[in-house]
Coordinates of C-alpha atoms in Angstrom, one line a residue:
M1 CA -11.5 -2.1 10.9
T2 CA -11.6 -0.7 14.2
T3 CA -10.2 -3.1 15.8
T4 CA -7.0 -2.1 13.4
A5 CA -7.0 1.7 13.6
N6 CA -6.8 1.1 17.7
A7 CA -3.7 -1.1 16.9
Y8 CA -2.3 1.2 14.7
D9 CA -3.0 3.8 17.6
A10 CA -1.8 2.7 19.8
I11 CA 2.0 1.9 18.2
A12 CA 2.2 5.1 16.1
V13 CA 4.6 6.8 17.5
Q14 CA 7.0 3.8 17.9
Y15 CA 6.0 2.6 14.0
A16 CA 6.9 6.5 12.7
E17 CA 9.7 6.1 14.2
L18 CA 10.7 2.3 12.8
V19 CA 10.0 3.4 9.6
R20 CA 12.0 6.7 9.5
G21 CA 14.3 7.2 6.5
V22 CA 13.3 2.8 5.7
L23 CA 13.4 3.8 2.0
A24 CA 16.8 4.8 1.8
T25 CA 18.1 1.4 3.2
F26 CA 15.6 -0.4 0.2
P27 CA 16.9 0.1 -2.7
L28 CA 14.6 -2.1 -4.8
D29 CA 11.5 -1.0 -2.2
R30 CA 12.6 2.5 -3.9
A31 CA 13.0 1.5 -7.4
F32 CA 9.6 0.2 -7.4
L33 CA 7.9 2.9 -6.2
D34 CA 9.6 5.2 -8.2
A35 CA 8.8 2.9 -11.7
F36 CA 5.3 3.4 -9.9
A37 CA 5.4 7.4 -10.0
D38 CA 7.2 7.2 -13.8
T39 CA 4.4 5.1 -14.9
V40 CA 1.4 7.6 -13.6
R41 CA 3.2 10.3 -14.6
A42 CA 3.5 9.2 -18.6
N43 CA -0.6 8.6 -17.8
G44 CA -0.8 12.2 -17.8
A45 CA -1.6 14.7 -14.8
G46 CA -4.4 13.6 -12.0
R47 CA -4.2 12.7 -8.5
V48 CA -2.5 10.0 -6.4
A49 CA -3.4 8.5 -3.0
E50 CA -1.9 6.4 -0.9
L51 CA -4.6 4.4 1.1
G52 CA -3.2 3.0 4.3
C53 CA -0.6 5.5 4.4
G54 CA 0.2 5.2 8.0
P55 CA 3.2 8.0 9.3
G56 CA 3.6 8.8 5.2
Y57 CA 6.9 8.5 4.7
V58 CA 5.3 6.8 1.2
A59 CA 3.3 9.7 0.2
A60 CA 5.6 12.2 1.0
H61 CA 8.5 10.1 -1.4
L62 CA 5.9 10.0 -4.3
A63 CA 5.0 13.7 -4.1
E64 CA 9.1 14.3 -4.3
R65 CA 8.7 12.8 -7.6
G66 CA 6.5 14.7 -8.9
L67 CA 3.0 13.3 -7.8
D68 CA 0.1 14.9 -6.8
V69 CA -0.4 12.8 -3.9
F70 CA -2.5 12.7 -1.1
G71 CA -2.6 9.9 2.3
V72 CA -5.3 8.2 3.7
D73 CA -5.4 6.1 7.1
L74 CA -7.5 5.0 9.3
S75 CA -5.6 5.7 12.5
P76 CA -6.2 9.4 13.4
T77 CA -2.5 9.0 15.1
M78 CA -1.3 8.0 12.4
V79 CA -2.3 10.7 10.1
D80 CA -1.4 13.3 13.1
I81 CA 1.9 12.2 13.0
A82 CA 2.2 12.1 9.2
R83 CA 1.1 15.9 9.3
A84 CA 3.5 17.1 11.3
T85 CA 6.3 15.3 9.5
Y86 CA 5.3 16.2 5.7
P87 CA 3.2 19.6 6.2
G88 CA 3.8 19.7 2.5
V89 CA 1.5 16.8 1.8
R90 CA -2.4 16.4 2.4
F91 CA -3.2 13.6 4.8
D92 CA -6.7 12.8 6.0
V93 CA -8.3 9.9 8.2
G94 CA -10.6 7.5 6.3
S95 CA -11.1 4.2 5.0
M96 CA -9.7 2.7 2.1
D97 CA -12.9 1.4 1.3
A98 CA -15.3 4.2 1.4
L99 CA -13.6 7.7 0.1
D100 CA -16.1 10.2 -0.7
L101 CA -14.6 10.6 -4.3
P102 CA -16.3 10.4 -7.7
A103 CA -15.7 7.8 -10.2
G104 CA -12.3 8.0 -12.1
A105 CA -11.1 10.5 -9.5
L106 CA -7.3 9.4 -9.3
N107 CA -4.8 8.3 -11.8
G108 CA -2.8 6.4 -9.3
I109 CA -3.2 3.9 -5.9
V110 CA -0.6 3.2 -3.8
C111 CA -1.0 0.5 -1.2
W112 CA 1.9 0.1 1.0
Y113 CA 1.2 -2.9 2.9
S114 CA -1.6 -1.4 4.1
T115 CA -4.2 -4.3 2.6
I116 CA -2.0 -6.7 4.4
H117 CA -4.9 -6.8 7.0
A118 CA -8.1 -7.5 4.8
P119 CA -9.9 -10.7 5.4
P120 CA -9.5 -12.2 1.8
E121 CA -13.0 -12.7 1.1
V122 CA -13.2 -8.7 1.7
L123 CA -10.2 -7.9 -0.4
P124 CA -12.4 -8.0 -3.7
A125 CA -14.5 -5.5 -2.6
Y126 CA -11.4 -3.3 -1.9
L127 CA -10.1 -4.0 -5.3
A128 CA -13.5 -3.0 -7.2
E129 CA -13.5 -0.1 -5.0
F130 CA -10.1 0.7 -6.1
R131 CA -10.9 0.3 -9.7
R132 CA -13.9 2.5 -9.3
L133 CA -11.5 5.5 -8.1
L134 CA -9.4 5.0 -10.8
T135 CA -9.5 6.8 -14.1
P136 CA -9.4 4.0 -17.1
G137 CA -5.9 3.4 -17.6
G138 CA -5.1 4.5 -14.0
H139 CA -2.3 2.4 -11.8
L140 CA -2.6 0.6 -8.5
A141 CA 0.8 -0.3 -6.6
L142 CA 0.0 -3.4 -4.0
A143 CA 2.8 -3.9 -1.5
F144 CA 2.3 -7.0 0.3
F145 CA 4.0 -10.6 2.4
E146 CA 4.3 -13.3 -0.4
S147 CA 3.6 -17.0 0.7
E148 CA 6.9 -18.3 -0.6
G149 CA 5.3 -20.9 -2.6
G150 CA 3.1 -21.6 0.3
P151 CA -0.9 -21.1 0.4
L152 CA -2.7 -18.2 1.5
T153 CA -2.1 -17.8 4.9
S154 CA -2.4 -16.2 8.1
F155 CA 0.3 -15.0 10.5
D156 CA 1.0 -13.6 13.6
H157 CA 2.1 -9.4 12.6
K158 CA 2.7 -7.3 15.3
V159 CA -0.6 -5.6 15.5
V160 CA -3.0 -7.2 14.1
E161 CA -3.5 -10.5 12.7
A162 CA -2.4 -10.4 8.7
Y163 CA -2.0 -12.4 5.5
R164 CA 0.3 -13.3 3.2
W165 CA -0.6 -14.0 -0.3
P166 CA 0.9 -16.2 -3.4
V167 CA 1.8 -13.6 -5.9
D168 CA 0.1 -15.5 -8.7
E169 CA -3.1 -15.6 -6.7
L170 CA -3.5 -12.0 -5.9
A171 CA -2.4 -11.1 -9.1
G172 CA -5.5 -13.3 -10.4
L173 CA -7.7 -11.8 -7.6
A174 CA -6.6 -8.5 -9.3
G175 CA -7.2 -9.3 -12.5
D176 CA -10.9 -10.7 -12.0
A177 CA -11.6 -7.1 -10.5
G178 CA -10.7 -5.6 -13.9
F179 CA -6.7 -4.9 -13.4
V180 CA -4.1 -5.6 -16.2
E181 CA -0.6 -6.9 -14.5
V182 CA 2.1 -4.3 -15.8
G183 CA 4.7 -6.2 -13.5
R184 CA 5.8 -7.8 -10.4
M185 CA 8.5 -7.4 -8.2
L186 CA 9.5 -10.0 -5.4
R187 CA 12.6 -9.6 -2.7
E188 CA 13.9 -11.7 -0.4
P189 CA 13.5 -11.0 3.2
V190 CA 16.8 -9.0 4.7
E191 CA 17.8 -9.5 8.3
D192 CA 14.9 -8.9 10.8
E193 CA 12.4 -9.4 8.5
R194 CA 10.7 -13.0 8.4
F195 CA 8.6 -12.8 4.8
R196 CA 9.4 -12.4 1.2
R197 CA 8.0 -9.0 0.0
G198 CA 6.0 -8.8 -2.8
H199 CA 5.0 -6.2 -5.1
L200 CA 2.3 -5.7 -7.9
L201 CA 1.9 -2.7 -10.4
L202 CA -1.3 -3.0 -12.3
R203 CA -3.5 -1.0 -14.8
R204 CA -7.1 -0.2 -14.9
H205 CA -9.1 -1.6 -17.8

């Protein structure tokens, strides 16, 4: 985690500029986030966390959609940028697998490409922590790089090593951790993207 945090600290300014306004150019990604927001609101009031929030644009979008959302990231520089860019949203430095929150404190969790660096053997512990944090019936949204018919594999992410997951395998892992699949979306790569994008919407038992 320290390696990941340091790597993102080093490129935080460039990364924030790269993703600025990105949701406006990806209507399917935006629609998935909007569906998550609608689903969470329909489940009742409650706090929502974006874990691994980076420069904060996803949390800010969800706040605009009416969610009581805050962001958490390992990178202090990313958090500084998020606070400066979106002063109306709370952002904290922290690790997604060790939040100082009681069980059932959240109505929703978003991990927008933030679990991609977790080694496969570690991901079940992350999912177990997400389940602990969510109230019964709460929702988890995962965005990740999908393996396009191939096996689970690592790849040379520009920041630090990451993983591509078969969507069925990741959904099964989430099922083992106590989640029920609500829906999924696969988006083919566009220009300058290397891989298919996967999205899972999951509900806590």
